[in-house]
PDB file of C-alpha atoms in Angstrom:
ATOM      1  CA  UNK A  24      81.625 265.013  69.498  1.00  0.00           C
ATOM      2  CA  UNK A  25      84.301 263.875  71.879  1.00  0.00           C
ATOM      3  CA  UNK A  26      83.186 261.789  74.873  1.00  0.00           C
ATOM      4  CA  UNK A  27      84.957 259.830  77.511  1.00  0.00           C
ATOM      5  CA  UNK A  28      83.480 257.650  80.112  1.00  0.00           C
ATOM      6  CA  UNK A  29      85.109 255.813  83.064  1.00  0.00           C
ATOM      7  CA  UNK A  30      83.890 252.470  84.302  1.00  0.00           C
ATOM      8  CA  UNK A  31      84.970 250.004  86.935  1.00  0.00           C
ATOM      9  CA  UNK A  32      84.097 248.885  90.485  1.00  0.00           C
ATOM     10  CA  UNK A  33      82.789 251.411  92.915  1.00  0.00           C
ATOM     11  CA  UNK A  34      84.104 249.468  95.925  1.00  0.00           C
ATOM     12  CA  UNK A  35      87.320 247.589  96.295  1.00  0.00           C
ATOM     13  CA  UNK A  36      88.917 245.966  99.343  1.00  0.00           C
ATOM     14  CA  UNK A  37      92.375 246.894 100.654  1.00  0.00           C
ATOM     15  CA  UNK A  38      95.153 245.004  98.928  1.00  0.00           C
ATOM     16  CA  UNK A  39      92.977 244.318  95.863  1.00  0.00           C
ATOM     17  CA  UNK A  40      93.857 245.450  92.330  1.00  0.00           C
ATOM     18  CA  UNK A  41      91.661 248.164  90.770  1.00  0.00           C
ATOM     19  CA  UNK A  42      90.944 248.036  87.018  1.00  0.00           C
ATOM     20  CA  UNK A  43      89.325 251.101  85.460  1.00  0.00           C
ATOM     21  CA  UNK A  44      88.338 251.390  81.782  1.00  0.00           C
ATOM     22  CA  UNK A  45      88.014 254.611  79.842  1.00  0.00           C
ATOM     23  CA  UNK A  46      85.748 254.174  76.803  1.00  0.00           C
ATOM     24  CA  UNK A  47      85.897 257.071  74.410  1.00  0.00           C
ATOM     25  CA  UNK A  48      84.285 258.124  71.152  1.00  0.00           C
ATOM     26  CA  UNK A  49      84.846 260.899  68.607  1.00  0.00           C
ATOM     27  CA  UNK A  50      88.576 260.275  68.171  1.00  0.00           C
ATOM     28  CA  UNK A  51      91.019 257.449  67.658  1.00  0.00           C
ATOM     29  CA  UNK A  52      94.008 256.690  69.863  1.00  0.00           C
ATOM     30  CA  UNK A  53      95.804 255.584  66.713  1.00  0.00           C
ATOM     31  CA  UNK A  54      95.828 259.214  65.441  1.00  0.00           C
ATOM     32  CA  UNK A  55      99.109 260.869  65.761  1.00  0.00           C
ATOM     33  CA  UNK A  56      99.382 263.325  68.688  1.00  0.00           C
ATOM     34  CA  UNK A  57      96.504 261.884  70.635  1.00  0.00           C
ATOM     35  CA  UNK A  58      97.126 261.378  74.372  1.00  0.00           C
ATOM     36  CA  UNK A  59      94.830 259.979  77.054  1.00  0.00           C
ATOM     37  CA  UNK A  60      95.542 260.232  80.758  1.00  0.00           C
ATOM     38  CA  UNK A  61      94.130 259.387  84.164  1.00  0.00           C
ATOM     39  CA  UNK A  62      93.723 261.837  86.978  1.00  0.00           C
ATOM     40  CA  UNK A  63      92.174 261.290  90.416  1.00  0.00           C
ATOM     41  CA  UNK A  64      90.715 263.413  93.163  1.00  0.00           C
ATOM     42  CA  UNK A  65      90.209 262.243  96.722  1.00  0.00           C
ATOM     43  CA  UNK A  66      87.054 263.714  98.342  1.00  0.00           C
ATOM     44  CA  UNK A  67      87.551 267.377  99.168  1.00  0.00           C
ATOM     45  CA  UNK A  68      91.132 267.337  97.932  1.00  0.00           C
ATOM     46  CA  UNK A  69      93.100 268.407  94.886  1.00  0.00           C
ATOM     47  CA  UNK A  70      93.581 266.773  91.501  1.00  0.00           C
ATOM     48  CA  UNK A  71      96.368 264.269  91.216  1.00  0.00           C
ATOM     49  CA  UNK A  72      97.821 263.162  87.872  1.00  0.00           C
ATOM     50  CA  UNK A  73      98.357 259.408  87.606  1.00  0.00           C
ATOM     51  CA  UNK A  74      99.430 258.337  84.105  1.00  0.00           C
ATOM     52  CA  UNK A  75      99.115 258.864  80.353  1.00  0.00           C
ATOM     53  CA  UNK A  76      99.482 256.893  77.117  1.00  0.00           C
ATOM     54  CA  UNK A  77     100.376 258.262  73.722  1.00  0.00           C
ATOM     55  CA  UNK A  78      99.046 257.230  70.418  1.00  0.00           C
ATOM     56  CA  UNK A  79     102.386 255.440  69.731  1.00  0.00           C
ATOM     57  CA  UNK A  80     101.980 253.444  72.969  1.00  0.00           C
ATOM     58  CA  UNK A  81     104.581 255.445  74.919  1.00  0.00           C
ATOM     59  CA  UNK A  82     103.549 255.759  78.540  1.00  0.00           C
ATOM     60  CA  UNK A  83     104.307 257.944  81.550  1.00  0.00           C
ATOM     61  CA  UNK A  84     103.504 257.415  85.217  1.00  0.00           C
ATOM     62  CA  UNK A  85     103.357 259.405  88.356  1.00  0.00           C
ATOM     63  CA  UNK A  86     106.734 258.841  90.099  1.00  0.00           C
ATOM     64  CA  UNK A  87     105.074 258.285  93.453  1.00  0.00           C
ATOM     65  CA  UNK A  88     102.726 255.595  92.089  1.00  0.00           C
ATOM     66  CA  UNK A  89     104.689 254.127  89.250  1.00  0.00           C
ATOM     67  CA  UNK A  90     105.252 250.774  90.910  1.00  0.00           C
ATOM     68  CA  UNK A  91     101.505 250.264  91.320  1.00  0.00           C
ATOM     69  CA  UNK A  92     100.228 251.539  87.974  1.00  0.00           C
ATOM     70  CA  UNK A  93      99.864 250.084  84.476  1.00  0.00           C
ATOM     71  CA  UNK A  94      98.172 251.886  81.620  1.00  0.00           C
ATOM     72  CA  UNK A  95      97.283 250.149  78.329  1.00  0.00           C
ATOM     73  CA  UNK A  96      95.171 250.892  75.296  1.00  0.00           C
ATOM     74  CA  UNK A  97      92.961 248.891  72.987  1.00  0.00           C
ATOM     75  CA  UNK A  98      92.626 250.894  69.879  1.00  0.00           C
ATOM     76  CA  UNK A  99      90.070 248.618  68.298  1.00  0.00           C
ATOM     77  CA  UNK A 100      87.725 248.992  71.250  1.00  0.00           C
ATOM     78  CA  UNK A 101      88.497 252.731  71.751  1.00  0.00           C
ATOM     79  CA  UNK A 102      89.520 252.078  75.408  1.00  0.00           C
ATOM     80  CA  UNK A 103      92.286 252.918  77.801  1.00  0.00           C
ATOM     81  CA  UNK A 104      92.660 250.775  80.829  1.00  0.00           C
ATOM     82  CA  UNK A 105      94.336 251.690  84.135  1.00  0.00           C
ATOM     83  CA  UNK A 106      95.234 249.093  86.758  1.00  0.00           C
ATOM     84  CA  UNK A 107      96.402 250.021  90.257  1.00  0.00           C
ATOM     85  CA  UNK A 108      97.631 247.293  92.527  1.00  0.00           C
ATOM     86  CA  UNK A 109      97.591 247.040  96.290  1.00  0.00           C
ATOM     87  CA  UNK A 110      94.688 249.446  96.895  1.00  0.00           C
ATOM     88  CA  UNK A 111      94.501 251.264 100.197  1.00  0.00           C
ATOM     89  CA  UNK A 112      91.825 253.441 101.750  1.00  0.00           C
ATOM     90  CA  UNK A 113      93.898 256.486 100.883  1.00  0.00           C
ATOM     91  CA  UNK A 114      93.250 255.606  97.223  1.00  0.00           C
ATOM     92  CA  UNK A 115      89.514 256.417  97.641  1.00  0.00           C
ATOM     93  CA  UNK A 116      88.924 259.010  95.069  1.00  0.00           C
ATOM     94  CA  UNK A 117      87.062 260.024  91.939  1.00  0.00           C
ATOM     95  CA  UNK A 118      89.005 258.757  88.922  1.00  0.00           C
ATOM     96  CA  UNK A 119      88.907 260.724  85.711  1.00  0.00           C
ATOM     97  CA  UNK A 120      90.224 259.966  82.269  1.00  0.00           C
ATOM     98  CA  UNK A 121      91.005 262.882  79.980  1.00  0.00           C
ATOM     99  CA  UNK A 122      92.377 263.581  76.547  1.00  0.00           C
ATOM    100  CA  UNK A 123      94.992 265.983  75.284  1.00  0.00           C
ATOM    101  CA  UNK A 124      93.852 267.076  71.859  1.00  0.00           C
ATOM    102  CA  UNK A 125      96.308 266.257  69.046  1.00  0.00           C
ATOM    103  CA  UNK A 126      96.804 269.908  68.143  1.00  0.00           C
ATOM    104  CA  UNK A 127      97.650 270.928  71.682  1.00  0.00           C
ATOM    105  CA  UNK A 128     101.108 270.810  73.143  1.00  0.00           C
ATOM    106  CA  UNK A 129      99.758 270.404  76.634  1.00  0.00           C
ATOM    107  CA  UNK A 130      96.593 270.493  78.695  1.00  0.00           C
ATOM    108  CA  UNK A 131      93.662 268.126  79.102  1.00  0.00           C
ATOM    109  CA  UNK A 132      90.912 269.415  76.852  1.00  0.00           C
ATOM    110  CA  UNK A 133      88.273 266.722  77.239  1.00  0.00           C
ATOM    111  CA  UNK A 134      87.312 264.952  80.428  1.00  0.00           C
ATOM    112  CA  UNK A 135      85.065 262.032  81.457  1.00  0.00           C
ATOM    113  CA  UNK A 136      82.497 262.476  84.156  1.00  0.00           C
ATOM    114  CA  UNK A 137      84.607 260.528  86.615  1.00  0.00           C
ATOM    115  CA  UNK A 138      83.972 257.445  88.667  1.00  0.00           C
ATOM    116  CA  UNK A 139      84.074 257.272  92.471  1.00  0.00           C
ATOM    117  CA  UNK A 140      86.091 254.346  93.820  1.00  0.00           C
ATOM    118  CA  UNK A 141      85.886 253.588  97.571  1.00  0.00           C
ATOM    119  CA  UNK A 142      88.531 251.401  99.145  1.00  0.00           C
ATOM    120  CA  UNK A 143      87.188 249.774 102.333  1.00  0.00           C
ATOM    121  CA  UNK A 144      86.959 246.348 103.858  1.00  0.00           C
TER     122      UNK A 144
ATOM    123  CA  UNK B 243     102.319 269.070  98.913  1.00  0.00           C
ATOM    124  CA  UNK B 244     101.878 270.323  95.345  1.00  0.00           C
ATOM    125  CA  UNK B 245     104.786 271.272  93.065  1.00  0.00           C
ATOM    126  CA  UNK B 246     102.837 274.309  91.916  1.00  0.00           C
ATOM    127  CA  UNK B 247     101.801 276.886  94.517  1.00  0.00           C
ATOM    128  CA  UNK B 248      98.364 278.554  94.339  1.00  0.00           C
ATOM    129  CA  UNK B 249      96.580 280.713  96.907  1.00  0.00           C
ATOM    130  CA  UNK B 250      93.943 278.698  98.810  1.00  0.00           C
ATOM    131  CA  UNK B 251      91.200 281.238  98.107  1.00  0.00           C
ATOM    132  CA  UNK B 252      90.311 284.515  96.515  1.00  0.00           C
ATOM    133  CA  UNK B 253      87.078 286.448  96.597  1.00  0.00           C
ATOM    134  CA  UNK B 254      85.511 289.452  95.066  1.00  0.00           C
ATOM    135  CA  UNK B 255      82.121 291.047  94.478  1.00  0.00           C
ATOM    136  CA  UNK B 256      80.135 290.483  91.240  1.00  0.00           C
ATOM    137  CA  UNK B 257      81.468 292.363  88.341  1.00  0.00           C
ATOM    138  CA  UNK B 258      84.912 292.670  89.836  1.00  0.00           C
ATOM    139  CA  UNK B 259      88.187 291.092  88.636  1.00  0.00           C
ATOM    140  CA  UNK B 260      90.160 288.352  90.355  1.00  0.00           C
ATOM    141  CA  UNK B 261      93.538 286.912  89.549  1.00  0.00           C
ATOM    142  CA  UNK B 262      94.912 283.581  90.610  1.00  0.00           C
ATOM    143  CA  UNK B 263      98.625 282.954  90.702  1.00  0.00           C
ATOM    144  CA  UNK B 264     100.425 279.654  90.086  1.00  0.00           C
ATOM    145  CA  UNK B 265     104.056 279.601  91.050  1.00  0.00           C
ATOM    146  CA  UNK B 266     106.440 276.873  90.016  1.00  0.00           C
ATOM    147  CA  UNK B 267     110.108 276.436  88.973  1.00  0.00           C
ATOM    148  CA  UNK B 268     112.367 276.286  85.960  1.00  0.00           C
ATOM    149  CA  UNK B 269     111.673 272.552  85.859  1.00  0.00           C
ATOM    150  CA  UNK B 270     107.882 272.886  85.357  1.00  0.00           C
ATOM    151  CA  UNK B 271     106.230 276.187  84.526  1.00  0.00           C
ATOM    152  CA  UNK B 272     109.513 277.660  83.381  1.00  0.00           C
ATOM    153  CA  UNK B 273     110.025 274.909  80.890  1.00  0.00           C
ATOM    154  CA  UNK B 274     106.547 274.274  79.469  1.00  0.00           C
ATOM    155  CA  UNK B 275     102.954 275.354  79.018  1.00  0.00           C
ATOM    156  CA  UNK B 276     100.446 276.032  81.722  1.00  0.00           C
ATOM    157  CA  UNK B 277      96.764 275.077  81.612  1.00  0.00           C
ATOM    158  CA  UNK B 278      93.961 276.261  83.885  1.00  0.00           C
ATOM    159  CA  UNK B 279      90.957 274.177  84.880  1.00  0.00           C
ATOM    160  CA  UNK B 280      87.668 275.182  86.462  1.00  0.00           C
ATOM    161  CA  UNK B 281      85.838 272.654  88.636  1.00  0.00           C
ATOM    162  CA  UNK B 282      82.336 273.541  89.597  1.00  0.00           C
ATOM    163  CA  UNK B 283      80.926 271.758  92.623  1.00  0.00           C
ATOM    164  CA  UNK B 284      80.159 268.142  91.928  1.00  0.00           C
ATOM    165  CA  UNK B 285      81.393 268.167  88.364  1.00  0.00           C
ATOM    166  CA  UNK B 286      84.524 267.146  86.371  1.00  0.00           C
ATOM    167  CA  UNK B 287      87.203 269.744  85.716  1.00  0.00           C
ATOM    168  CA  UNK B 288      86.905 271.780  82.557  1.00  0.00           C
ATOM    169  CA  UNK B 289      89.883 273.444  80.787  1.00  0.00           C
ATOM    170  CA  UNK B 290      89.671 277.273  80.604  1.00  0.00           C
ATOM    171  CA  UNK B 291      93.173 278.014  79.297  1.00  0.00           C
ATOM    172  CA  UNK B 292      95.824 275.880  77.549  1.00  0.00           C
ATOM    173  CA  UNK B 293      99.301 276.628  76.305  1.00  0.00           C
ATOM    174  CA  UNK B 294      99.471 279.565  78.769  1.00  0.00           C
ATOM    175  CA  UNK B 295      97.005 281.932  77.159  1.00  0.00           C
ATOM    176  CA  UNK B 296      94.806 280.151  74.686  1.00  0.00           C
ATOM    177  CA  UNK B 297      91.048 279.701  75.217  1.00  0.00           C
ATOM    178  CA  UNK B 298      89.258 276.686  73.827  1.00  0.00           C
ATOM    179  CA  UNK B 299      86.183 277.433  71.754  1.00  0.00           C
ATOM    180  CA  UNK B 300      83.209 278.276  74.023  1.00  0.00           C
ATOM    181  CA  UNK B 301      85.276 279.737  76.818  1.00  0.00           C
ATOM    182  CA  UNK B 302      84.359 283.428  77.228  1.00  0.00           C
ATOM    183  CA  UNK B 303      87.025 286.073  76.964  1.00  0.00           C
ATOM    184  CA  UNK B 304      86.379 287.047  80.616  1.00  0.00           C
ATOM    185  CA  UNK B 305      88.942 284.314  81.316  1.00  0.00           C
ATOM    186  CA  UNK B 306      92.540 285.017  80.412  1.00  0.00           C
ATOM    187  CA  UNK B 307      95.907 283.464  81.094  1.00  0.00           C
ATOM    188  CA  UNK B 308      99.484 284.583  81.081  1.00  0.00           C
ATOM    189  CA  UNK B 309     102.888 283.258  82.014  1.00  0.00           C
ATOM    190  CA  UNK B 310     106.076 284.956  82.974  1.00  0.00           C
ATOM    191  CA  UNK B 311     109.191 283.001  83.880  1.00  0.00           C
ATOM    192  CA  UNK B 312     108.226 280.395  86.462  1.00  0.00           C
ATOM    193  CA  UNK B 313     104.775 281.772  87.300  1.00  0.00           C
ATOM    194  CA  UNK B 314     101.420 281.887  85.564  1.00  0.00           C
ATOM    195  CA  UNK B 315      98.258 283.810  86.278  1.00  0.00           C
ATOM    196  CA  UNK B 316      94.603 283.264  85.563  1.00  0.00           C
ATOM    197  CA  UNK B 317      92.391 286.385  85.297  1.00  0.00           C
ATOM    198  CA  UNK B 318      88.650 286.479  85.568  1.00  0.00           C
ATOM    199  CA  UNK B 319      86.920 289.704  84.752  1.00  0.00           C
ATOM    200  CA  UNK B 320      83.263 290.525  85.218  1.00  0.00           C
ATOM    201  CA  UNK B 321      82.954 288.022  87.986  1.00  0.00           C
ATOM    202  CA  UNK B 322      79.668 286.145  88.065  1.00  0.00           C
ATOM    203  CA  UNK B 323      78.076 283.993  90.719  1.00  0.00           C
ATOM    204  CA  UNK B 324      78.441 281.038  88.334  1.00  0.00           C
ATOM    205  CA  UNK B 325      82.212 281.475  88.491  1.00  0.00           C
ATOM    206  CA  UNK B 326      82.237 280.135  92.093  1.00  0.00           C
ATOM    207  CA  UNK B 327      84.389 277.073  91.740  1.00  0.00           C
ATOM    208  CA  UNK B 328      87.808 275.601  92.370  1.00  0.00           C
ATOM    209  CA  UNK B 329      90.520 276.518  89.872  1.00  0.00           C
ATOM    210  CA  UNK B 330      93.621 274.450  89.216  1.00  0.00           C
ATOM    211  CA  UNK B 331      96.753 275.183  87.283  1.00  0.00           C
ATOM    212  CA  UNK B 332      98.622 272.361  85.622  1.00  0.00           C
ATOM    213  CA  UNK B 333     101.789 271.780  83.640  1.00  0.00           C
ATOM    214  CA  UNK B 334     104.239 269.136  82.626  1.00  0.00           C
ATOM    215  CA  UNK B 335     107.192 268.903  85.113  1.00  0.00           C
ATOM    216  CA  UNK B 336     110.138 267.852  83.031  1.00  0.00           C
ATOM    217  CA  UNK B 337     112.277 266.993  86.012  1.00  0.00           C
ATOM    218  CA  UNK B 338     109.645 264.560  87.263  1.00  0.00           C
ATOM    219  CA  UNK B 339     108.460 263.283  83.903  1.00  0.00           C
ATOM    220  CA  UNK B 340     105.011 263.874  85.166  1.00  0.00           C
ATOM    221  CA  UNK B 341     102.036 266.235  84.897  1.00  0.00           C
ATOM    222  CA  UNK B 342     101.458 268.245  87.957  1.00  0.00           C
ATOM    223  CA  UNK B 343      98.563 270.281  89.355  1.00  0.00           C
ATOM    224  CA  UNK B 344      98.482 273.072  91.840  1.00  0.00           C
ATOM    225  CA  UNK B 345      96.554 272.541  95.119  1.00  0.00           C
ATOM    226  CA  UNK B 346      93.588 274.592  93.781  1.00  0.00           C
ATOM    227  CA  UNK B 347      92.176 278.003  94.485  1.00  0.00           C
ATOM    228  CA  UNK B 348      88.589 278.473  95.649  1.00  0.00           C
ATOM    229  CA  UNK B 349      86.896 281.467  94.116  1.00  0.00           C
ATOM    230  CA  UNK B 350      84.126 282.997  96.117  1.00  0.00           C
ATOM    231  CA  UNK B 351      81.776 285.629  94.757  1.00  0.00           C
ATOM    232  CA  UNK B 352      80.792 287.937  97.667  1.00  0.00           C
TER     233      UNK B 352
END
């Protein structure tokens, strides 16, 4: 059974750095073809893709947020970590991690439940 | 503003059929695979369709996907009250080097 779960602070202050952890089970990020990404959704708004990391440690970032994002993986802990610097109230959103199955060319097949992050002083 | 264009809302009576369009360009839909996601109120998105027209196990065949050129379509037949949700299309935009989602379509069952 594939599971993903996001964890991190629920409240951050403006200008602070957000660190979110995606802890998963049922697969390994060392397996060829596995990809894990982060997606966020401001309250009442659409999904926004943030970043992804490949099994071989290749990474991709949203062009509009690239300067603020860093994605890393810890294969031994089955975790993917996303950091976002210089947080602003507009970054208030539910943050999801999701997996692209290794036999899929595209599409996020498995999702975490999401974690709501509020940016406020 | 989303790279992919979806209608804000569609509606139909129970048992009827709805289609949701997703329009892009040769740099995104026209150059890759489209996925469709269903997001029920207060829950995480769930994939309904991947690689344009494939259904993951457990997704009923009432849901179908297709792609033609730079547009994709999600079809829902035998509409049920439980299908009331937001639906998003998504694809890899080669020109951006990023995954992109549409703005979402709210399906209402009348």
